[in-house]
């Protein structure tokens, strides 16, 4: 199997060191937890991502919630071996093209309005589109998606709601994100339609600001040990 990742400079991470991601279902299978990350500077991104990889988490969602987000995606995509980098909080069609150009390997959106959904699907990148209701989930299923983001997870009905969804929609799989903690993650992962969860606890703001990569590696290791029970 071949990939289209370019290796034109010595600082570019080789595509052979990354898992091949063909669909959003593949993203859900990378790790029990996808770290949802906000960085304040591009310089934080590479050591942070390397700490996650050392801890056994080979996937990261770098959000566009800060001005450093796009540059951080590009830095991690080009410099961190073994890491699958996704772009989160993608909310406009223009951002879809920007994150693709930066090297994102998948896209995460908080919702799925028509123009955004069309642009994300047209990009060819795996998409975890956000859905918080059964109607939104079925709309994404009509577009051919079987893996999606359940967001905001706790505010949208939590585990009871997502468990109920598995009855009429057993073919759908989810990455619940929003309000999930280290204490509740395992219970979410026990649901049959949950492939992984998204969480920000792996990269605490103070640890990132202080460059405490050892702490982040430890949190990643603990999260990597979570399994469906």
PDB file of C-alpha atoms in Angstrom:
ATOM      1  CA  UNK A   1       0.000   0.000   0.000  1.00  0.00           C
ATOM      2  CA  UNK A   2       1.367   3.430  -0.846  1.00  0.00           C
ATOM      3  CA  UNK A   3       0.797   6.876   0.561  1.00  0.00           C
ATOM      4  CA  UNK A   4       1.009  10.273  -1.044  1.00  0.00           C
ATOM      5  CA  UNK A   5       2.958  11.967   1.740  1.00  0.00           C
ATOM      6  CA  UNK A   6       5.975  13.838   0.407  1.00  0.00           C
ATOM      7  CA  UNK A   7       9.401  13.426   2.001  1.00  0.00           C
ATOM      8  CA  UNK A   8      11.226  16.276   0.339  1.00  0.00           C
ATOM      9  CA  UNK A   9      13.347  17.444   3.256  1.00  0.00           C
ATOM     10  CA  UNK A  10      15.320  15.799   6.007  1.00  0.00           C
ATOM     11  CA  UNK A  11      12.987  17.296   8.639  1.00  0.00           C
ATOM     12  CA  UNK A  12       9.850  15.793   7.130  1.00  0.00           C
ATOM     13  CA  UNK A  13       8.514  12.802   9.038  1.00  0.00           C
ATOM     14  CA  UNK A  14       8.586   9.734   6.790  1.00  0.00           C
ATOM     15  CA  UNK A  15       5.180   8.458   5.711  1.00  0.00           C
ATOM     16  CA  UNK A  16       6.369   4.924   6.412  1.00  0.00           C
ATOM     17  CA  UNK A  17       6.389   5.722  10.147  1.00  0.00           C
ATOM     18  CA  UNK A  18       2.714   6.697  10.198  1.00  0.00           C
ATOM     19  CA  UNK A  19      -0.340   4.443  10.248  1.00  0.00           C
ATOM     20  CA  UNK A  20      -2.191   4.546   6.933  1.00  0.00           C
ATOM     21  CA  UNK A  21      -5.508   6.334   7.487  1.00  0.00           C
ATOM     22  CA  UNK A  22      -8.083   5.640   4.798  1.00  0.00           C
ATOM     23  CA  UNK A  23     -11.284   6.480   6.664  1.00  0.00           C
ATOM     24  CA  UNK A  24     -12.697   7.982   9.833  1.00  0.00           C
ATOM     25  CA  UNK A  25     -13.199   4.447  11.143  1.00  0.00           C
ATOM     26  CA  UNK A  26      -9.416   4.040  10.993  1.00  0.00           C
ATOM     27  CA  UNK A  27      -9.032   7.167  13.133  1.00  0.00           C
ATOM     28  CA  UNK A  28     -11.335   5.715  15.798  1.00  0.00           C
ATOM     29  CA  UNK A  29      -9.135   2.628  16.011  1.00  0.00           C
ATOM     30  CA  UNK A  30      -5.812   4.409  16.601  1.00  0.00           C
ATOM     31  CA  UNK A  31      -6.115   4.876  20.375  1.00  0.00           C
ATOM     32  CA  UNK A  32      -8.693   4.796  23.169  1.00  0.00           C
ATOM     33  CA  UNK A  33      -8.386   8.576  23.542  1.00  0.00           C
ATOM     34  CA  UNK A  34      -7.783  11.288  20.948  1.00  0.00           C
ATOM     35  CA  UNK A  35      -6.105  14.248  22.667  1.00  0.00           C
ATOM     36  CA  UNK A  36      -7.934  17.486  21.837  1.00  0.00           C
ATOM     37  CA  UNK A  37      -5.196  20.097  21.941  1.00  0.00           C
ATOM     38  CA  UNK A  38      -4.995  23.889  21.971  1.00  0.00           C
ATOM     39  CA  UNK A  39      -1.495  25.353  21.668  1.00  0.00           C
ATOM     40  CA  UNK A  40      -0.568  28.973  22.273  1.00  0.00           C
ATOM     41  CA  UNK A  41       2.596  28.787  20.169  1.00  0.00           C
ATOM     42  CA  UNK A  42       3.774  26.647  17.287  1.00  0.00           C
ATOM     43  CA  UNK A  43       6.955  25.845  19.228  1.00  0.00           C
ATOM     44  CA  UNK A  44       4.940  23.869  21.794  1.00  0.00           C
ATOM     45  CA  UNK A  45       3.437  21.514  19.235  1.00  0.00           C
ATOM     46  CA  UNK A  46       6.336  19.236  18.288  1.00  0.00           C
ATOM     47  CA  UNK A  47       7.618  18.357  21.793  1.00  0.00           C
ATOM     48  CA  UNK A  48       4.017  17.922  22.954  1.00  0.00           C
ATOM     49  CA  UNK A  49       3.234  15.523  20.116  1.00  0.00           C
ATOM     50  CA  UNK A  50       6.442  13.583  20.696  1.00  0.00           C
ATOM     51  CA  UNK A  51       5.523  13.170  24.375  1.00  0.00           C
ATOM     52  CA  UNK A  52       2.159  11.728  23.349  1.00  0.00           C
ATOM     53  CA  UNK A  53       3.818   9.252  20.986  1.00  0.00           C
ATOM     54  CA  UNK A  54       6.258   8.153  23.698  1.00  0.00           C
ATOM     55  CA  UNK A  55       3.255   7.563  25.968  1.00  0.00           C
ATOM     56  CA  UNK A  56       1.564   5.333  23.388  1.00  0.00           C
ATOM     57  CA  UNK A  57      -0.909   7.789  21.835  1.00  0.00           C
ATOM     58  CA  UNK A  58      -0.220   8.028  18.071  1.00  0.00           C
ATOM     59  CA  UNK A  59      -2.992  10.501  17.235  1.00  0.00           C
ATOM     60  CA  UNK A  60      -3.648  14.153  18.004  1.00  0.00           C
ATOM     61  CA  UNK A  61      -6.406  16.631  17.195  1.00  0.00           C
ATOM     62  CA  UNK A  62      -4.896  20.111  17.043  1.00  0.00           C
ATOM     63  CA  UNK A  63      -7.712  22.606  17.118  1.00  0.00           C
ATOM     64  CA  UNK A  64      -7.989  25.903  15.294  1.00  0.00           C
ATOM     65  CA  UNK A  65      -9.073  27.623  18.506  1.00  0.00           C
ATOM     66  CA  UNK A  66      -5.820  29.598  18.595  1.00  0.00           C
ATOM     67  CA  UNK A  67      -3.855  31.477  15.964  1.00  0.00           C
ATOM     68  CA  UNK A  68      -1.056  28.906  16.357  1.00  0.00           C
ATOM     69  CA  UNK A  69      -3.259  25.986  15.380  1.00  0.00           C
ATOM     70  CA  UNK A  70      -2.555  25.904  11.659  1.00  0.00           C
ATOM     71  CA  UNK A  71       1.198  26.255  12.078  1.00  0.00           C
ATOM     72  CA  UNK A  72       1.167  23.612  14.796  1.00  0.00           C
ATOM     73  CA  UNK A  73      -0.548  21.150  12.454  1.00  0.00           C
ATOM     74  CA  UNK A  74       2.092  21.782   9.800  1.00  0.00           C
ATOM     75  CA  UNK A  75       4.946  21.383  12.297  1.00  0.00           C
ATOM     76  CA  UNK A  76       3.674  18.102  13.721  1.00  0.00           C
ATOM     77  CA  UNK A  77       2.828  16.692  10.301  1.00  0.00           C
ATOM     78  CA  UNK A  78       6.335  17.399   9.017  1.00  0.00           C
ATOM     79  CA  UNK A  79       8.448  16.638  12.076  1.00  0.00           C
ATOM     80  CA  UNK A  80       6.859  14.020  14.366  1.00  0.00           C
ATOM     81  CA  UNK A  81       7.274  10.412  13.306  1.00  0.00           C
ATOM     82  CA  UNK A  82       4.581   7.972  14.333  1.00  0.00           C
ATOM     83  CA  UNK A  83       1.930  10.659  14.869  1.00  0.00           C
ATOM     84  CA  UNK A  84      -1.329  10.985  12.952  1.00  0.00           C
ATOM     85  CA  UNK A  85      -2.315  14.651  13.107  1.00  0.00           C
ATOM     86  CA  UNK A  86      -5.867  15.851  12.665  1.00  0.00           C
ATOM     87  CA  UNK A  87      -7.329  19.334  12.522  1.00  0.00           C
ATOM     88  CA  UNK A  88     -10.100  20.135  14.972  1.00  0.00           C
ATOM     89  CA  UNK A  89     -12.637  22.956  15.315  1.00  0.00           C
ATOM     90  CA  UNK A  90     -12.795  23.276  11.544  1.00  0.00           C
ATOM     91  CA  UNK A  91     -15.851  25.471  11.013  1.00  0.00           C
ATOM     92  CA  UNK A  92     -15.606  26.946   7.489  1.00  0.00           C
ATOM     93  CA  UNK A  93     -15.010  25.549   3.998  1.00  0.00           C
ATOM     94  CA  UNK A  94     -11.951  27.783   3.725  1.00  0.00           C
ATOM     95  CA  UNK A  95     -10.393  26.189   6.780  1.00  0.00           C
ATOM     96  CA  UNK A  96     -10.843  22.747   5.204  1.00  0.00           C
ATOM     97  CA  UNK A  97      -8.436  23.659   2.424  1.00  0.00           C
ATOM     98  CA  UNK A  98      -6.054  25.374   4.834  1.00  0.00           C
ATOM     99  CA  UNK A  99      -5.686  22.349   7.096  1.00  0.00           C
ATOM    100  CA  UNK A 100      -5.300  20.026   4.132  1.00  0.00           C
ATOM    101  CA  UNK A 101      -2.495  22.206   2.780  1.00  0.00           C
ATOM    102  CA  UNK A 102      -0.886  22.182   6.247  1.00  0.00           C
ATOM    103  CA  UNK A 103      -0.702  18.390   6.217  1.00  0.00           C
ATOM    104  CA  UNK A 104      -3.656  17.339   8.360  1.00  0.00           C
ATOM    105  CA  UNK A 105      -4.507  13.667   7.915  1.00  0.00           C
ATOM    106  CA  UNK A 106      -8.099  13.966   9.113  1.00  0.00           C
ATOM    107  CA  UNK A 107     -10.647  16.674   9.867  1.00  0.00           C
ATOM    108  CA  UNK A 108     -12.872  17.135  12.918  1.00  0.00           C
ATOM    109  CA  UNK A 109     -15.821  19.526  12.872  1.00  0.00           C
ATOM    110  CA  UNK A 110     -18.073  20.477  15.810  1.00  0.00           C
ATOM    111  CA  UNK A 111     -21.133  20.356  13.548  1.00  0.00           C
ATOM    112  CA  UNK A 112     -22.080  19.633   9.959  1.00  0.00           C
ATOM    113  CA  UNK A 113     -23.820  22.496   8.137  1.00  0.00           C
ATOM    114  CA  UNK A 114     -24.188  21.768   4.410  1.00  0.00           C
ATOM    115  CA  UNK A 115     -21.384  23.923   2.971  1.00  0.00           C
ATOM    116  CA  UNK A 116     -18.878  22.775   5.559  1.00  0.00           C
ATOM    117  CA  UNK A 117     -19.878  19.135   5.146  1.00  0.00           C
ATOM    118  CA  UNK A 118     -19.620  19.330   1.364  1.00  0.00           C
ATOM    119  CA  UNK A 119     -16.162  20.927   1.529  1.00  0.00           C
ATOM    120  CA  UNK A 120     -14.887  18.401   4.054  1.00  0.00           C
ATOM    121  CA  UNK A 121     -16.140  15.445   2.029  1.00  0.00           C
ATOM    122  CA  UNK A 122     -14.685  16.916  -1.164  1.00  0.00           C
ATOM    123  CA  UNK A 123     -11.263  17.255   0.488  1.00  0.00           C
ATOM    124  CA  UNK A 124     -10.750  13.512   0.408  1.00  0.00           C
ATOM    125  CA  UNK A 125      -9.551  13.520   4.017  1.00  0.00           C
ATOM    126  CA  UNK A 126     -11.201  11.275   6.617  1.00  0.00           C
ATOM    127  CA  UNK A 127     -13.873  13.263   8.428  1.00  0.00           C
ATOM    128  CA  UNK A 128     -15.181  13.081  11.978  1.00  0.00           C
ATOM    129  CA  UNK A 129     -18.160  15.403  11.655  1.00  0.00           C
ATOM    130  CA  UNK A 130     -19.908  16.539  14.804  1.00  0.00           C
ATOM    131  CA  UNK A 131     -23.441  15.402  15.597  1.00  0.00           C
ATOM    132  CA  UNK A 132     -25.463  15.823  18.766  1.00  0.00           C
ATOM    133  CA  UNK A 133     -28.890  14.511  17.745  1.00  0.00           C
ATOM    134  CA  UNK A 134     -30.251  11.469  15.983  1.00  0.00           C
ATOM    135  CA  UNK A 135     -31.359  13.609  13.040  1.00  0.00           C
ATOM    136  CA  UNK A 136     -27.842  14.987  12.616  1.00  0.00           C
ATOM    137  CA  UNK A 137     -26.415  11.480  12.839  1.00  0.00           C
ATOM    138  CA  UNK A 138     -28.785  10.174  10.179  1.00  0.00           C
ATOM    139  CA  UNK A 139     -27.977  13.150   7.952  1.00  0.00           C
ATOM    140  CA  UNK A 140     -24.283  12.253   8.141  1.00  0.00           C
ATOM    141  CA  UNK A 141     -25.121   8.605   7.502  1.00  0.00           C
ATOM    142  CA  UNK A 142     -26.989   9.653   4.345  1.00  0.00           C
ATOM    143  CA  UNK A 143     -23.756  11.337   3.233  1.00  0.00           C
ATOM    144  CA  UNK A 144     -21.964   8.004   3.570  1.00  0.00           C
ATOM    145  CA  UNK A 145     -20.365   8.494   6.995  1.00  0.00           C
ATOM    146  CA  UNK A 146     -20.429   5.677   9.537  1.00  0.00           C
ATOM    147  CA  UNK A 147     -17.951   7.181  12.025  1.00  0.00           C
ATOM    148  CA  UNK A 148     -18.573  10.581  13.576  1.00  0.00           C
ATOM    149  CA  UNK A 149     -17.999  12.817  16.573  1.00  0.00           C
ATOM    150  CA  UNK A 150     -20.697  12.921  19.283  1.00  0.00           C
ATOM    151  CA  UNK A 151     -20.486  16.505  20.508  1.00  0.00           C
ATOM    152  CA  UNK A 152     -20.980  17.984  23.022  1.00  0.00           C
ATOM    153  CA  UNK A 153     -21.180  14.538  24.555  1.00  0.00           C
ATOM    154  CA  UNK A 154     -22.273  15.148  28.132  1.00  0.00           C
ATOM    155  CA  UNK A 155     -24.493  18.120  27.284  1.00  0.00           C
ATOM    156  CA  UNK A 156     -26.201  16.168  24.487  1.00  0.00           C
ATOM    157  CA  UNK A 157     -27.517  13.422  26.729  1.00  0.00           C
ATOM    158  CA  UNK A 158     -24.379  11.602  27.736  1.00  0.00           C
ATOM    159  CA  UNK A 159     -23.959   7.851  27.733  1.00  0.00           C
ATOM    160  CA  UNK A 160     -27.694   7.034  28.029  1.00  0.00           C
ATOM    161  CA  UNK A 161     -28.437   8.940  24.826  1.00  0.00           C
ATOM    162  CA  UNK A 162     -25.609   7.401  22.819  1.00  0.00           C
ATOM    163  CA  UNK A 163     -26.476   3.950  24.116  1.00  0.00           C
ATOM    164  CA  UNK A 164     -30.050   4.421  22.907  1.00  0.00           C
ATOM    165  CA  UNK A 165     -28.790   5.449  19.463  1.00  0.00           C
ATOM    166  CA  UNK A 166     -27.191   2.028  18.956  1.00  0.00           C
ATOM    167  CA  UNK A 167     -30.658   0.467  18.708  1.00  0.00           C
ATOM    168  CA  UNK A 168     -31.866   2.127  15.483  1.00  0.00           C
ATOM    169  CA  UNK A 169     -28.328   2.841  14.175  1.00  0.00           C
ATOM    170  CA  UNK A 170     -26.078  -0.126  15.016  1.00  0.00           C
ATOM    171  CA  UNK A 171     -23.847   0.639  12.027  1.00  0.00           C
ATOM    172  CA  UNK A 172     -22.700   4.002  13.417  1.00  0.00           C
ATOM    173  CA  UNK A 173     -19.556   4.461  15.538  1.00  0.00           C
ATOM    174  CA  UNK A 174     -18.621   7.496  17.568  1.00  0.00           C
ATOM    175  CA  UNK A 175     -15.876   9.500  19.191  1.00  0.00           C
ATOM    176  CA  UNK A 176     -17.704  11.242  22.057  1.00  0.00           C
ATOM    177  CA  UNK A 177     -16.075  14.548  22.981  1.00  0.00           C
ATOM    178  CA  UNK A 178     -17.040  17.255  25.430  1.00  0.00           C
ATOM    179  CA  UNK A 179     -17.152  16.889  29.202  1.00  0.00           C
ATOM    180  CA  UNK A 180     -15.403  13.513  29.292  1.00  0.00           C
ATOM    181  CA  UNK A 181     -12.863  13.033  32.086  1.00  0.00           C
ATOM    182  CA  UNK A 182     -10.277  10.397  33.039  1.00  0.00           C
ATOM    183  CA  UNK A 183     -12.821   9.100  35.550  1.00  0.00           C
ATOM    184  CA  UNK A 184     -15.638   8.659  33.010  1.00  0.00           C
ATOM    185  CA  UNK A 185     -13.670   7.669  29.898  1.00  0.00           C
ATOM    186  CA  UNK A 186     -13.723   3.927  30.591  1.00  0.00           C
ATOM    187  CA  UNK A 187     -17.516   3.905  30.960  1.00  0.00           C
ATOM    188  CA  UNK A 188     -17.873   5.657  27.607  1.00  0.00           C
ATOM    189  CA  UNK A 189     -15.515   3.140  26.001  1.00  0.00           C
ATOM    190  CA  UNK A 190     -17.719   0.319  27.299  1.00  0.00           C
ATOM    191  CA  UNK A 191     -20.505   1.398  24.933  1.00  0.00           C
ATOM    192  CA  UNK A 192     -20.630  -0.874  21.873  1.00  0.00           C
ATOM    193  CA  UNK A 193     -20.861   2.053  19.436  1.00  0.00           C
ATOM    194  CA  UNK A 194     -17.902   3.993  20.846  1.00  0.00           C
ATOM    195  CA  UNK A 195     -14.553   3.554  19.125  1.00  0.00           C
ATOM    196  CA  UNK A 196     -12.650   6.112  21.176  1.00  0.00           C
ATOM    197  CA  UNK A 197     -13.230   9.305  23.135  1.00  0.00           C
ATOM    198  CA  UNK A 198     -11.836  12.800  22.755  1.00  0.00           C
ATOM    199  CA  UNK A 199     -10.319  14.542  25.739  1.00  0.00           C
ATOM    200  CA  UNK A 200      -8.275  17.565  26.702  1.00  0.00           C
ATOM    201  CA  UNK A 201      -6.988  16.180  29.995  1.00  0.00           C
ATOM    202  CA  UNK A 202      -3.918  14.607  28.364  1.00  0.00           C
ATOM    203  CA  UNK A 203      -2.433  18.042  27.690  1.00  0.00           C
ATOM    204  CA  UNK A 204      -3.178  20.281  30.691  1.00  0.00           C
ATOM    205  CA  UNK A 205      -2.677  23.960  29.967  1.00  0.00           C
ATOM    206  CA  UNK A 206      -0.169  24.419  32.795  1.00  0.00           C
ATOM    207  CA  UNK A 207       1.903  21.418  31.699  1.00  0.00           C
ATOM    208  CA  UNK A 208       2.056  22.715  28.130  1.00  0.00           C
ATOM    209  CA  UNK A 209       2.975  26.237  29.280  1.00  0.00           C
ATOM    210  CA  UNK A 210       5.763  24.878  31.497  1.00  0.00           C
ATOM    211  CA  UNK A 211       7.041  22.415  28.914  1.00  0.00           C
ATOM    212  CA  UNK A 212       6.397  19.523  31.313  1.00  0.00           C
ATOM    213  CA  UNK A 213       6.501  16.871  28.590  1.00  0.00           C
ATOM    214  CA  UNK A 214       7.173  14.108  31.107  1.00  0.00           C
ATOM    215  CA  UNK A 215       3.806  14.760  32.736  1.00  0.00           C
ATOM    216  CA  UNK A 216       2.084  14.662  29.360  1.00  0.00           C
ATOM    217  CA  UNK A 217       3.851  11.391  28.515  1.00  0.00           C
ATOM    218  CA  UNK A 218       2.569   9.894  31.786  1.00  0.00           C
ATOM    219  CA  UNK A 219      -1.001  11.032  31.110  1.00  0.00           C
ATOM    220  CA  UNK A 220      -0.757   9.592  27.600  1.00  0.00           C
ATOM    221  CA  UNK A 221       0.462   6.276  28.961  1.00  0.00           C
ATOM    222  CA  UNK A 222      -2.453   6.108  31.391  1.00  0.00           C
ATOM    223  CA  UNK A 223      -4.909   6.908  28.598  1.00  0.00           C
ATOM    224  CA  UNK A 224      -3.359   4.384  26.236  1.00  0.00           C
ATOM    225  CA  UNK A 225      -4.043   1.701  28.833  1.00  0.00           C
ATOM    226  CA  UNK A 226      -7.805   2.313  28.656  1.00  0.00           C
ATOM    227  CA  UNK A 227      -9.571  -0.465  26.823  1.00  0.00           C
ATOM    228  CA  UNK A 228     -13.117  -1.551  26.189  1.00  0.00           C
ATOM    229  CA  UNK A 229     -14.130  -3.566  29.245  1.00  0.00           C
TER     230      UNK A 229
END
